[in-house]
XYZ file of C-alpha atoms in Angstrom:
753
model
C -44.899 21.618 46.289
C -41.692 20.122 47.391
C -40.990 19.410 50.988
C -38.188 22.124 51.203
C -40.469 24.583 50.541
C -42.643 24.254 53.817
C -42.687 26.923 56.232
C -41.246 26.091 59.288
C -43.065 28.615 61.753
C -41.760 29.223 65.320
C -44.194 26.750 67.295
C -43.420 28.515 71.036
C -45.363 31.342 72.681
C -43.794 34.615 72.439
C -41.818 35.763 75.665
C -40.967 32.667 77.338
C -37.449 31.769 78.627
C -35.823 32.628 75.348
C -36.693 36.680 76.339
C -34.827 36.100 79.065
C -31.988 34.384 78.049
C -31.875 37.020 75.084
C -31.535 39.707 77.346
C -28.644 38.251 79.210
C -27.088 37.812 75.769
C -27.191 41.401 75.099
C -26.059 42.682 78.481
C -23.089 40.401 77.819
C -22.236 41.504 74.686
C -22.285 45.209 75.237
C -20.517 44.509 78.318
C -23.140 46.257 80.379
C -24.471 43.719 83.389
C -23.348 46.147 86.157
C -24.364 49.191 84.437
C -27.319 48.142 82.990
C -28.996 46.544 86.154
C -29.195 49.692 88.391
C -31.511 51.426 85.461
C -33.373 48.683 84.766
C -34.482 48.645 88.523
C -36.151 52.176 88.154
C -37.033 51.782 84.208
C -40.561 53.274 83.746
C -41.050 54.112 87.291
C -41.954 57.462 89.127
C -38.195 58.899 89.751
C -36.705 57.008 87.193
C -35.844 56.568 83.945
C -38.331 56.521 80.906
C -37.798 53.700 78.451
C -36.079 55.183 75.543
C -37.621 52.606 73.183
C -41.398 52.513 72.668
C -44.060 54.916 73.771
C -46.318 52.266 75.553
C -47.954 53.934 78.336
C -46.935 53.022 81.682
C -49.949 51.565 84.197
C -50.720 53.414 87.478
C -49.381 50.255 89.385
C -45.880 49.348 88.264
C -44.459 45.779 88.362
C -41.110 45.267 90.037
C -39.506 44.937 86.565
C -41.386 47.049 84.447
C -40.121 46.801 81.430
C -39.906 44.208 78.204
C -37.177 42.170 76.491
C -36.942 45.306 73.853
C -36.500 47.785 76.537
C -33.846 45.558 78.033
C -31.807 45.888 74.896
C -32.327 49.443 74.499
C -30.927 49.919 78.167
C -28.081 47.645 77.458
C -27.180 49.191 74.508
C -26.822 52.697 76.090
C -25.171 51.555 78.848
C -22.617 49.778 77.208
C -19.052 50.052 78.711
C -17.334 49.783 74.974
C -16.669 53.417 73.469
C -16.237 54.602 69.622
C -13.478 57.200 71.156
C -10.850 58.816 68.993
C -8.878 56.138 68.518
C -11.759 54.278 66.982
C -12.028 56.995 64.081
C -8.442 56.749 63.611
C -8.568 52.956 63.213
C -11.164 53.179 60.122
C -11.570 55.871 57.222
C -14.943 57.053 56.830
C -15.395 55.004 53.416
C -14.345 51.798 55.294
C -16.895 52.621 57.926
C -19.785 53.447 55.454
C -19.206 49.993 54.171
C -20.134 48.502 57.471
C -23.784 47.361 58.585
C -26.124 48.570 61.225
C -25.391 46.008 63.582
C -21.329 45.875 63.370
C -21.899 50.188 64.039
C -24.062 49.289 67.023
C -21.503 47.290 68.334
C -18.712 49.504 68.341
C -20.327 51.310 71.881
C -20.852 54.988 72.849
C -19.070 58.014 71.127
C -17.028 59.929 73.631
C -16.091 63.494 72.010
C -17.261 65.712 68.991
C -15.986 64.580 65.777
C -14.772 66.835 62.582
C -14.778 65.134 59.244
C -11.646 66.159 57.466
C -12.362 65.399 53.660
C -8.581 65.540 53.113
C -7.720 62.496 55.382
C -10.910 60.533 55.032
C -11.419 60.455 58.824
C -13.038 62.001 61.620
C -10.693 63.766 63.835
C -11.616 65.580 67.619
C -12.648 69.052 67.376
C -13.549 71.403 70.606
C -17.437 72.020 71.276
C -16.379 75.471 71.220
C -15.161 75.126 67.259
C -17.777 72.642 66.168
C -20.329 75.274 67.220
C -18.713 77.904 65.379
C -18.400 75.897 61.947
C -22.631 75.491 62.351
C -22.710 79.223 63.098
C -20.445 79.795 60.093
C -21.991 77.361 57.675
C -25.860 78.581 58.543
C -25.388 82.315 58.608
C -23.319 82.235 54.861
C -26.968 80.316 53.664
C -28.658 83.107 51.264
C -31.977 81.879 52.580
C -32.658 80.317 56.112
C -34.984 77.565 53.983
C -31.866 75.865 53.072
C -31.319 74.699 56.231
C -32.801 71.194 57.548
C -33.641 70.546 61.435
C -34.580 66.754 61.810
C -36.061 65.559 64.825
C -36.091 61.717 65.892
C -38.891 60.709 68.187
C -35.972 59.900 71.052
C -35.557 63.640 71.660
C -37.139 64.906 75.016
C -39.628 67.782 75.084
C -37.151 69.762 76.305
C -34.637 69.428 73.907
C -37.487 69.619 70.864
C -39.121 72.542 72.310
C -35.596 74.301 71.962
C -34.568 72.584 68.425
C -37.857 74.310 67.011
C -37.247 77.116 68.886
C -33.870 77.659 67.444
C -35.143 76.403 63.991
C -37.922 79.306 63.861
C -35.709 81.989 65.342
C -33.104 81.378 62.414
C -36.028 81.513 60.129
C -37.420 78.589 58.913
C -40.236 75.991 59.424
C -38.165 73.022 57.580
C -38.675 70.831 60.413
C -38.701 66.858 58.636
C -38.938 64.192 61.570
C -39.359 60.740 62.149
C -43.480 60.847 62.487
C -43.153 62.246 58.947
C -42.233 58.225 58.272
C -44.389 56.623 60.571
C -47.645 58.023 62.176
C -47.952 61.099 59.913
C -51.051 59.797 58.041
C -52.822 59.234 61.748
C -52.106 62.949 62.420
C -53.681 63.722 59.182
C -56.233 61.479 59.103
C -57.472 62.019 62.574
C -57.073 65.970 62.365
C -59.907 65.947 59.569
C -62.353 63.584 60.927
C -62.255 63.973 64.973
C -60.075 67.123 65.774
C -56.953 65.464 66.750
C -54.246 63.518 65.559
C -54.113 61.512 68.912
C -55.563 58.437 71.155
C -58.746 59.080 72.286
C -58.003 56.625 75.159
C -56.231 55.726 78.766
C -54.484 52.690 79.400
C -57.006 51.782 81.851
C -59.723 51.680 78.749
C -58.181 48.150 77.596
C -59.474 46.792 80.621
C -63.221 47.827 80.288
C -62.949 46.728 76.477
C -65.304 44.061 74.924
C -63.197 43.799 71.910
C -59.972 45.206 70.489
C -59.054 45.060 66.980
C -55.506 45.340 66.111
C -54.653 46.481 62.291
C -51.112 46.371 60.869
C -49.426 45.898 64.164
C -46.777 43.472 65.789
C -46.735 44.268 69.361
C -44.229 41.308 70.458
C -41.472 42.911 68.294
C -42.350 46.874 68.201
C -44.285 47.189 71.951
C -43.720 44.206 73.663
C -45.221 45.696 77.006
C -48.746 46.100 75.228
C -48.466 42.208 75.512
C -49.243 41.916 79.302
C -52.587 44.472 78.964
C -53.572 42.026 76.075
C -53.259 38.906 78.329
C -55.256 40.329 80.789
C -57.998 40.974 78.200
C -58.015 38.374 77.013
C -58.684 35.942 80.140
C -61.126 38.168 81.334
C -62.919 37.157 78.351
C -62.154 40.255 75.513
C -61.938 39.523 71.851
C -59.070 40.516 70.345
C -59.098 40.527 66.727
C -55.417 40.736 64.598
C -55.138 41.908 61.269
C -51.990 41.539 59.749
C -50.793 39.578 56.761
C -47.811 37.719 58.572
C -48.598 35.512 61.149
C -47.026 36.548 64.266
C -46.467 34.601 67.243
C -46.833 36.990 69.517
C -50.369 37.510 68.601
C -51.255 34.019 68.777
C -49.871 33.244 72.691
C -47.512 34.189 74.995
C -45.969 33.321 78.182
C -44.708 36.280 80.258
C -40.979 36.285 81.136
C -41.474 37.823 84.322
C -44.034 35.607 85.678
C -42.631 32.609 87.158
C -45.189 30.260 87.417
C -46.048 30.896 83.983
C -42.817 30.243 83.027
C -42.360 26.904 84.918
C -45.528 25.560 83.861
C -45.279 26.620 80.439
C -48.795 28.102 80.834
C -48.957 30.413 77.847
C -51.983 32.851 77.487
C -53.576 32.780 74.059
C -53.830 36.462 72.565
C -55.873 36.650 69.136
C -59.056 35.420 69.453
C -59.763 35.841 65.515
C -56.583 36.225 62.793
C -57.156 38.347 59.726
C -54.117 37.548 57.254
C -55.298 40.476 54.965
C -53.311 41.136 51.965
C -50.644 44.304 51.745
C -52.575 46.968 51.250
C -55.911 45.211 51.710
C -57.121 46.856 55.127
C -59.629 49.652 53.571
C -61.289 46.855 51.694
C -61.659 44.744 54.876
C -63.015 47.563 56.783
C -65.541 48.442 53.910
C -66.492 44.810 54.314
C -67.158 44.853 58.143
C -69.010 48.333 57.547
C -71.035 46.591 54.930
C -71.844 43.850 56.931
C -72.832 46.146 60.086
C -74.939 48.414 58.083
C -76.573 45.232 56.378
C -77.164 43.807 59.848
C -79.014 47.322 60.619
C -81.011 47.698 57.681
C -82.481 43.950 58.882
C -82.712 44.530 62.687
C -82.639 48.062 63.280
C -80.720 49.183 66.510
C -77.545 47.633 65.957
C -75.609 51.142 65.300
C -75.791 54.144 67.619
C -78.177 56.293 65.868
C -78.544 58.751 68.439
C -74.581 59.300 68.724
C -74.758 59.325 65.088
C -77.442 62.128 64.849
C -75.737 64.121 67.494
C -72.139 63.998 67.006
C -71.585 63.118 63.346
C -71.892 64.185 59.599
C -71.691 61.903 56.358
C -73.556 59.640 57.399
C -75.993 58.980 54.403
C -73.107 59.604 51.832
C -70.781 56.507 53.567
C -74.055 54.271 53.301
C -74.178 55.410 49.676
C -70.410 54.454 49.212
C -70.741 51.024 50.675
C -74.044 50.456 48.844
C -72.013 50.772 45.912
C -68.867 48.702 46.930
C -69.543 44.819 46.088
C -68.825 42.037 47.952
C -66.750 40.833 45.151
C -64.459 43.811 45.291
C -63.862 43.405 48.983
C -63.414 40.005 49.314
C -60.846 40.019 46.040
C -59.010 43.155 47.521
C -58.731 42.111 51.032
C -57.737 38.690 50.617
C -60.228 37.874 53.467
C -62.939 35.191 53.103
C -66.843 36.790 53.618
C -67.151 34.169 56.350
C -64.543 35.736 58.209
C -65.259 38.864 57.682
C -68.935 38.241 59.061
C -67.837 36.661 62.293
C -65.444 39.803 63.216
C -68.535 41.879 62.404
C -70.764 40.100 64.759
C -68.271 40.422 67.197
C -68.158 43.922 66.743
C -71.904 43.988 66.700
C -72.255 42.242 70.003
C -69.659 44.585 72.089
C -70.552 47.417 73.742
C -67.059 49.054 73.980
C -64.493 48.245 71.000
C -61.035 49.761 71.094
C -59.364 50.130 67.361
C -55.301 49.764 67.399
C -53.638 50.378 64.486
C -49.814 51.065 63.369
C -47.523 51.290 60.203
C -49.021 48.291 58.947
C -51.932 50.896 58.254
C -49.994 53.898 58.012
C -47.590 53.354 55.477
C -49.246 52.772 52.098
C -50.624 55.445 49.709
C -54.063 55.308 50.883
C -53.190 55.410 54.370
C -55.365 58.097 55.394
C -58.650 57.110 54.092
C -58.176 53.577 55.557
C -57.600 55.210 58.908
C -60.586 57.243 58.354
C -62.804 54.327 57.321
C -61.372 52.728 61.043
C -62.842 55.665 62.396
C -65.823 55.283 60.550
C -66.519 52.003 61.619
C -66.084 53.292 65.089
C -68.110 55.929 64.770
C -71.342 53.666 63.551
C -71.691 52.379 67.623
C -70.663 55.557 69.077
C -67.108 53.974 70.425
C -65.087 57.158 70.924
C -65.350 59.167 73.781
C -66.697 56.478 76.631
C -65.039 53.974 79.076
C -63.273 51.024 77.219
C -63.678 52.446 73.822
C -61.650 54.759 71.214
C -59.153 54.839 68.557
C -55.581 53.902 69.920
C -52.678 54.517 67.239
C -49.805 52.857 68.633
C -47.153 55.494 68.508
C -43.224 54.090 67.891
C -40.489 56.094 69.339
C -40.669 56.729 73.179
C -41.697 60.779 72.575
C -42.537 60.772 68.897
C -45.740 62.169 69.932
C -44.429 64.587 72.517
C -41.993 66.267 70.063
C -45.499 67.215 68.056
C -47.023 68.240 70.932
C -44.256 71.440 71.757
C -43.817 72.181 68.050
C -42.016 70.042 65.881
C -43.807 70.111 62.894
C -43.204 71.621 59.257
C -46.431 72.658 59.545
C -47.082 74.700 62.443
C -50.577 75.991 63.788
C -51.194 79.483 64.466
C -51.564 79.100 67.788
C -48.125 78.104 68.384
C -46.442 81.001 66.230
C -48.561 83.503 68.265
C -47.286 82.202 71.541
C -43.832 81.983 70.317
C -44.284 85.728 69.343
C -45.550 86.695 72.625
C -43.471 84.956 75.014
C -39.876 85.530 73.152
C -40.463 88.693 71.306
C -39.567 87.247 67.493
C -42.173 86.732 64.664
C -41.629 83.170 63.564
C -41.971 82.333 59.472
C -45.245 81.274 59.137
C -45.051 79.516 55.514
C -45.037 75.835 55.529
C -41.598 73.948 55.411
C -40.206 70.715 54.708
C -41.275 67.413 55.602
C -39.113 63.961 55.091
C -39.830 63.458 51.518
C -39.671 67.180 50.512
C -36.258 67.317 52.787
C -34.746 64.648 50.761
C -35.965 65.915 47.397
C -34.609 69.427 48.186
C -30.767 67.861 49.280
C -31.389 65.720 46.152
C -31.909 68.985 44.076
C -29.271 71.133 45.635
C -31.830 73.320 47.490
C -30.380 72.218 50.980
C -26.955 73.460 52.103
C -27.142 72.279 56.306
C -28.547 69.346 57.477
C -28.761 69.067 61.393
C -30.001 65.899 62.947
C -30.973 65.650 66.675
C -30.689 62.069 67.379
C -32.127 59.450 64.748
C -30.484 57.829 61.795
C -31.720 60.133 58.831
C -30.504 57.655 56.128
C -31.163 54.299 57.495
C -34.771 55.369 58.473
C -35.870 56.970 55.090
C -36.946 55.462 51.753
C -35.414 55.098 48.371
C -31.753 54.885 50.164
C -29.522 55.627 47.156
C -31.709 58.977 46.669
C -31.055 59.873 49.968
C -27.417 59.111 50.270
C -27.108 61.177 47.204
C -28.935 64.298 48.594
C -27.248 64.074 51.858
C -23.517 64.025 50.117
C -24.609 67.432 48.304
C -25.135 69.373 51.652
C -22.368 71.634 52.457
C -22.544 70.522 56.360
C -24.396 67.539 57.963
C -24.680 67.422 61.628
C -25.900 64.349 64.130
C -26.490 64.499 67.758
C -26.481 61.158 68.846
C -25.133 58.732 71.192
C -23.687 55.987 69.197
C -22.312 55.475 65.692
C -24.750 54.987 62.597
C -24.750 54.748 59.003
C -25.827 58.101 58.392
C -22.521 59.641 60.342
C -20.457 58.259 57.289
C -22.947 59.768 54.474
C -21.400 63.223 54.995
C -21.614 66.801 53.555
C -18.873 68.815 52.048
C -17.993 69.356 56.088
C -19.657 66.896 58.555
C -19.833 66.662 62.405
C -20.939 64.277 65.359
C -21.737 65.772 68.206
C -22.016 63.211 71.425
C -24.733 63.808 73.765
C -25.942 62.302 76.844
C -28.231 59.403 76.738
C -31.259 59.002 78.879
C -29.835 56.672 81.435
C -27.113 59.069 82.475
C -27.307 61.808 85.333
C -27.753 65.541 83.522
C -26.402 67.912 85.605
C -26.415 71.660 84.578
C -25.239 74.845 86.961
C -24.742 72.121 89.686
C -28.274 70.484 89.720
C -29.619 66.917 88.534
C -32.114 67.827 85.480
C -35.258 65.692 84.650
C -36.640 65.844 80.835
C -40.237 64.746 80.091
C -42.052 63.021 77.288
C -45.318 62.032 76.443
C -46.654 58.472 75.379
C -48.770 56.800 72.781
C -51.901 58.010 74.969
C -50.993 61.237 75.970
C -49.543 61.051 79.657
C -47.048 63.393 80.183
C -44.247 62.186 82.615
C -40.650 62.927 83.874
C -37.411 60.837 83.359
C -34.416 61.243 85.166
C -30.997 59.510 84.566
C -29.143 57.980 87.284
C -25.781 56.544 85.822
C -22.507 58.313 85.182
C -21.939 59.713 81.964
C -20.127 57.684 79.266
C -17.628 60.254 78.784
C -16.617 63.413 80.461
C -16.778 65.392 77.098
C -20.527 64.420 76.617
C -23.314 67.408 76.522
C -26.820 66.920 76.646
C -29.465 67.569 73.811
C -30.598 70.840 75.422
C -27.016 72.253 75.850
C -26.025 71.060 72.396
C -28.953 73.232 70.827
C -28.347 75.989 72.821
C -24.597 76.037 72.071
C -25.617 75.822 68.297
C -28.151 78.603 68.771
C -25.943 80.803 70.859
C -23.314 80.865 68.019
C -25.149 81.261 65.196
C -27.909 84.219 66.849
C -25.742 86.154 68.906
C -28.366 88.594 69.012
C -30.950 85.887 69.679
C -34.127 86.989 71.978
C -33.835 84.066 73.726
C -31.866 83.561 76.886
C -30.635 80.195 75.869
C -28.192 80.372 78.840
C -30.994 80.969 81.373
C -32.992 77.915 80.168
C -30.304 75.377 79.557
C -29.205 75.659 83.388
C -32.710 74.795 84.242
C -34.656 72.688 82.630
C -37.802 73.896 84.556
C -37.466 77.118 83.084
C -37.795 75.551 79.625
C -41.142 73.799 80.876
C -42.304 77.007 82.158
C -41.739 78.438 78.663
C -43.279 75.444 76.895
C -46.337 76.245 79.252
C -46.786 79.862 78.392
C -46.749 79.199 74.838
C -48.823 76.197 75.113
C -51.378 76.635 77.865
C -52.295 72.657 77.949
C -49.211 72.394 79.656
C -50.400 74.569 82.743
C -48.675 73.540 86.126
C -45.995 71.813 83.741
C -43.468 71.577 86.613
C -45.688 70.576 89.478
C -47.656 68.136 87.679
C -44.436 66.205 86.447
C -44.025 65.457 89.851
C -47.085 63.061 90.438
C -46.500 59.786 90.015
C -47.361 58.901 86.312
C -47.109 62.461 85.289
C -50.398 64.096 83.879
C -53.031 63.255 81.148
C -52.898 65.841 78.064
C -56.663 64.964 77.598
C -57.589 65.426 73.650
C -60.775 67.285 73.092
C -62.140 64.333 71.093
C -61.807 61.853 73.980
C -64.434 64.292 75.449
C -66.611 63.926 72.231
C -65.581 67.967 71.641
C -64.938 68.307 67.732
C -62.355 70.367 66.636
C -63.110 69.494 62.856
C -64.652 72.035 60.129
C -68.360 71.068 60.874
C -67.681 71.193 64.496
C -68.799 67.217 64.813
C -67.024 63.630 63.962
C -66.776 63.068 60.166
C -67.840 60.373 58.212
C -65.544 59.539 55.476
C -66.400 58.248 51.764
C -63.839 57.288 49.356
C -63.446 54.679 46.544
C -61.294 51.801 47.069
C -57.755 52.121 45.031
C -56.706 50.268 41.961
C -54.583 47.555 43.307
C -54.163 45.276 40.120
C -50.629 44.280 39.511
C -48.793 42.442 36.554
C -48.874 38.714 36.680
C -45.532 38.040 37.846
C -45.735 41.054 40.370
C -46.145 40.999 44.185
C -46.559 43.269 46.878
C -43.588 43.839 49.543
C -43.883 45.629 52.858
C -41.001 45.873 54.956
C -40.722 44.957 58.646
C -38.599 44.890 61.889
C -36.817 41.956 63.113
C -37.299 41.015 66.862
C -33.789 42.202 67.610
C -34.009 45.862 66.477
C -36.063 49.295 67.380
C -36.331 51.257 64.553
C -33.034 51.488 62.656
C -30.965 50.084 65.655
C -30.186 46.350 64.900
C -29.396 44.805 68.339
C -28.162 41.578 66.906
C -29.200 38.858 63.852
C -32.133 36.851 65.649
C -35.001 37.024 64.485
C -36.460 33.859 66.556
C -40.384 34.642 66.444
C -39.710 33.883 62.468
C -36.765 31.600 63.031
C -34.357 33.721 61.141
C -30.620 33.198 62.601
C -27.276 35.498 61.923
C -28.278 37.773 58.644
C -31.192 40.289 57.631
C -31.057 40.108 53.859
C -34.113 37.838 53.817
C -37.112 37.975 51.857
C -40.340 35.979 53.131
C -42.670 34.390 50.618
C -45.556 31.904 50.210
C -44.381 28.615 49.294
C -46.669 28.982 46.063
C -45.116 31.634 44.641
C -41.909 30.387 45.000
C -42.951 26.844 43.368
C -44.264 29.323 40.599
C -40.992 31.094 40.142
C -39.122 28.057 40.513
C -37.317 28.989 43.656
C -36.564 26.814 46.676
C -36.007 27.271 49.762
C -33.025 29.318 50.534
C -32.658 29.996 47.096
C -30.804 33.899 46.644
C -32.843 36.070 44.741
C -32.667 39.721 43.314
C -35.639 41.719 43.875
C -36.586 44.507 41.621
C -39.484 47.146 42.539
C -41.463 49.706 40.503
C -42.404 53.002 41.128
C -45.190 54.813 40.169
C -43.300 57.154 37.896
C -42.060 53.998 36.160
C -38.498 53.945 37.805
C -37.183 50.857 39.003
C -34.763 49.739 41.596
C -32.732 46.537 42.671
C -31.300 44.892 45.598
C -29.590 41.447 45.035
C -28.727 38.291 46.971
C -31.534 38.150 49.266
C -32.208 34.791 51.102
C -35.753 33.210 50.318
C -37.723 32.217 53.596
C -41.348 30.365 53.024
C -43.526 31.855 55.443
C -47.001 32.163 56.505
C -48.017 35.369 54.455
C -50.968 35.686 51.761
C -50.259 34.383 48.353
C -48.952 37.367 46.318
C -47.410 39.077 49.488
C -43.547 39.533 50.623
C -41.878 40.756 53.413
C -38.345 42.165 53.918
C -36.303 43.911 56.831
C -35.979 47.377 57.055
C -33.808 49.110 56.656
C -32.210 46.668 54.634
C -34.678 46.780 51.631
C -35.089 50.323 51.897
C -33.675 51.000 48.342
C -36.560 49.311 47.095
C -38.906 52.018 48.450
C -39.349 55.009 45.870
C -39.140 58.217 47.363
C -41.926 59.170 44.712
C -44.469 56.443 46.550
C -46.339 57.382 49.537
C -49.768 58.352 51.257
C -52.000 60.668 49.930
C -52.404 63.564 52.064
C -49.559 62.951 54.446
C -46.639 62.049 52.479
C -45.702 59.111 54.562
C -43.360 56.821 52.285
C -44.782 53.587 51.075
C -43.009 51.050 52.921
C -46.052 48.963 53.482
C -46.865 48.535 49.767
C -44.042 48.288 47.044
C -44.663 46.441 44.043
C -42.065 44.033 43.215
C -40.840 41.386 41.090
C -38.513 38.334 42.254
C -36.083 36.204 40.370
C -33.200 33.894 41.082
C -29.800 35.467 41.210
C -27.256 34.724 38.548
C -24.172 33.676 39.760
C -21.092 33.899 37.839
């Protein structure tokens, strides 16, 4: 191995002074120091603003600065004083803006007024709100079938706007509601619903204080949920075991200095996070889980009493089938597919056996592969063996990404609505909503590409950058008659237009939302099922902005003149929207009263009380074979990942300091031996080819190779730059979650002319 191919790891704790200096840099770039600072003081506190980035829950006792580095970046971005106004759109054609990268677009500032795409001039031009709503109504009302319309939702939308959006779509006549959860935790929702009865976390934040062991599968909290590090730091300091399972070595899972703790900073006193780090092969989590279960069952056979037989007998079905499945799975298969030594599996399993209370966390490293649903169900199997659901300090904790992705689903954003939701809508609003399943995200992509969708309306988000198979996604979007994006800032989706296109600028969460002379609150639901209020405090970026709720109401009134819904009344007072939510969904009883208490209220899932709303009425052990992950000798498995300077598709900067990447994003992380076998040196440029299940191939070009601490045979690239490699036809069985964390690729040097 040549010296130039040795990895250069980040050698400092996560957090630290760099978190503070980076925040100051982003505030300066966005010219938002004066506008962001008052918001940061109120962020994630009662009476203040809920952070618009991740969905990590708020503690009952908040810190004076209850935010993380990436939360501060989100606030700096939203409160920027830079404006993407009519002059901006006069300066650039849509064709020119299409070629700009996500970081450049993010730096152009806040949108200020509604814009309409003029195909003749290739420019966006100002349009009045009334005319924009009329254009939408005309396009929707001329569709021969309501199911030719798509209503997409991002997890940044509030409960109130999401409820109105699904109400509009259903009164219009469709359940075509693809949403961002289809691309992240849909596998979780499907897997948990089948085996424990509800697709949500079974724990509260306080359970982290009572756990003896915390497993973290496929998650990088330092970048994606940085406030989680505070709770992990506390857990480790009191002696809790933290077992990290992740292909890449991530700095924040190793050590951490809280950037708001002055003593720690000055003394450079870091806290260890993971007590054991298991670098599983990409896609190998299922094999690892089978290995952990195999050791637990072997230990039980040698010395009965290791597992919770009373819980298993009273609360579960399927245990004997699981035992048979595990007995038929060899250690050779487990070790080969997981890439983990047997001694490491035994060590983790012994830790689990010696722990009374265990929490299982997971994120998209688990959910975004073909066998994601089965993997999550094996994670549940491991929890069920010791009764680790439904008691303090133990349980299942899918860690959601966007701040209200879970709340959106709770209030009705789903392509496959439950009967109780439809019955509630019909009873309260007096129209019969459609019952047939609509399109999820992958199905919506296919519908657009096949010319079966005429109108696309996006409530927040950046659909084109978020979806897999970018060329396919763009080609489909361009076939639409009308594309509509409700947004705060320019993004790539705005410049992949239908025959007509609209950009509708909305208020940000940090801004005062006044309706009928009254400042309004919105609500969100976090990863642990807590629902709480958020209220903006800043002056809006433009007098022409409307709230998400007002925009949806305007579209609905124009499209459905005979609507059964009193849109005008609801949008004048959001408490009336919450009243309607509670009438349709009884679990929201006393909604308006409960959100006035600090911390909001808990939508306790039945599984947290050991009530199993499954077909059998009990928790379900699951059995299933390991997938065939055999590759050709030259092939590798690729996972797409975020940099530390981004949140979802939003690129705040070009620094990924925990991986020592500066100034660019077209990067591929490789094991040094994989590089050497291919004759690749550090920082060489390569082309990457992916291989779809149907035999088709996709390519990206000129990516820089960086040696990294990652298992041999595995590579990682940034999202969304590598999205063109993710085939639309490759997704999780049972949930259709795109397989962004398991893509078969080959790598070869770029040929320079």
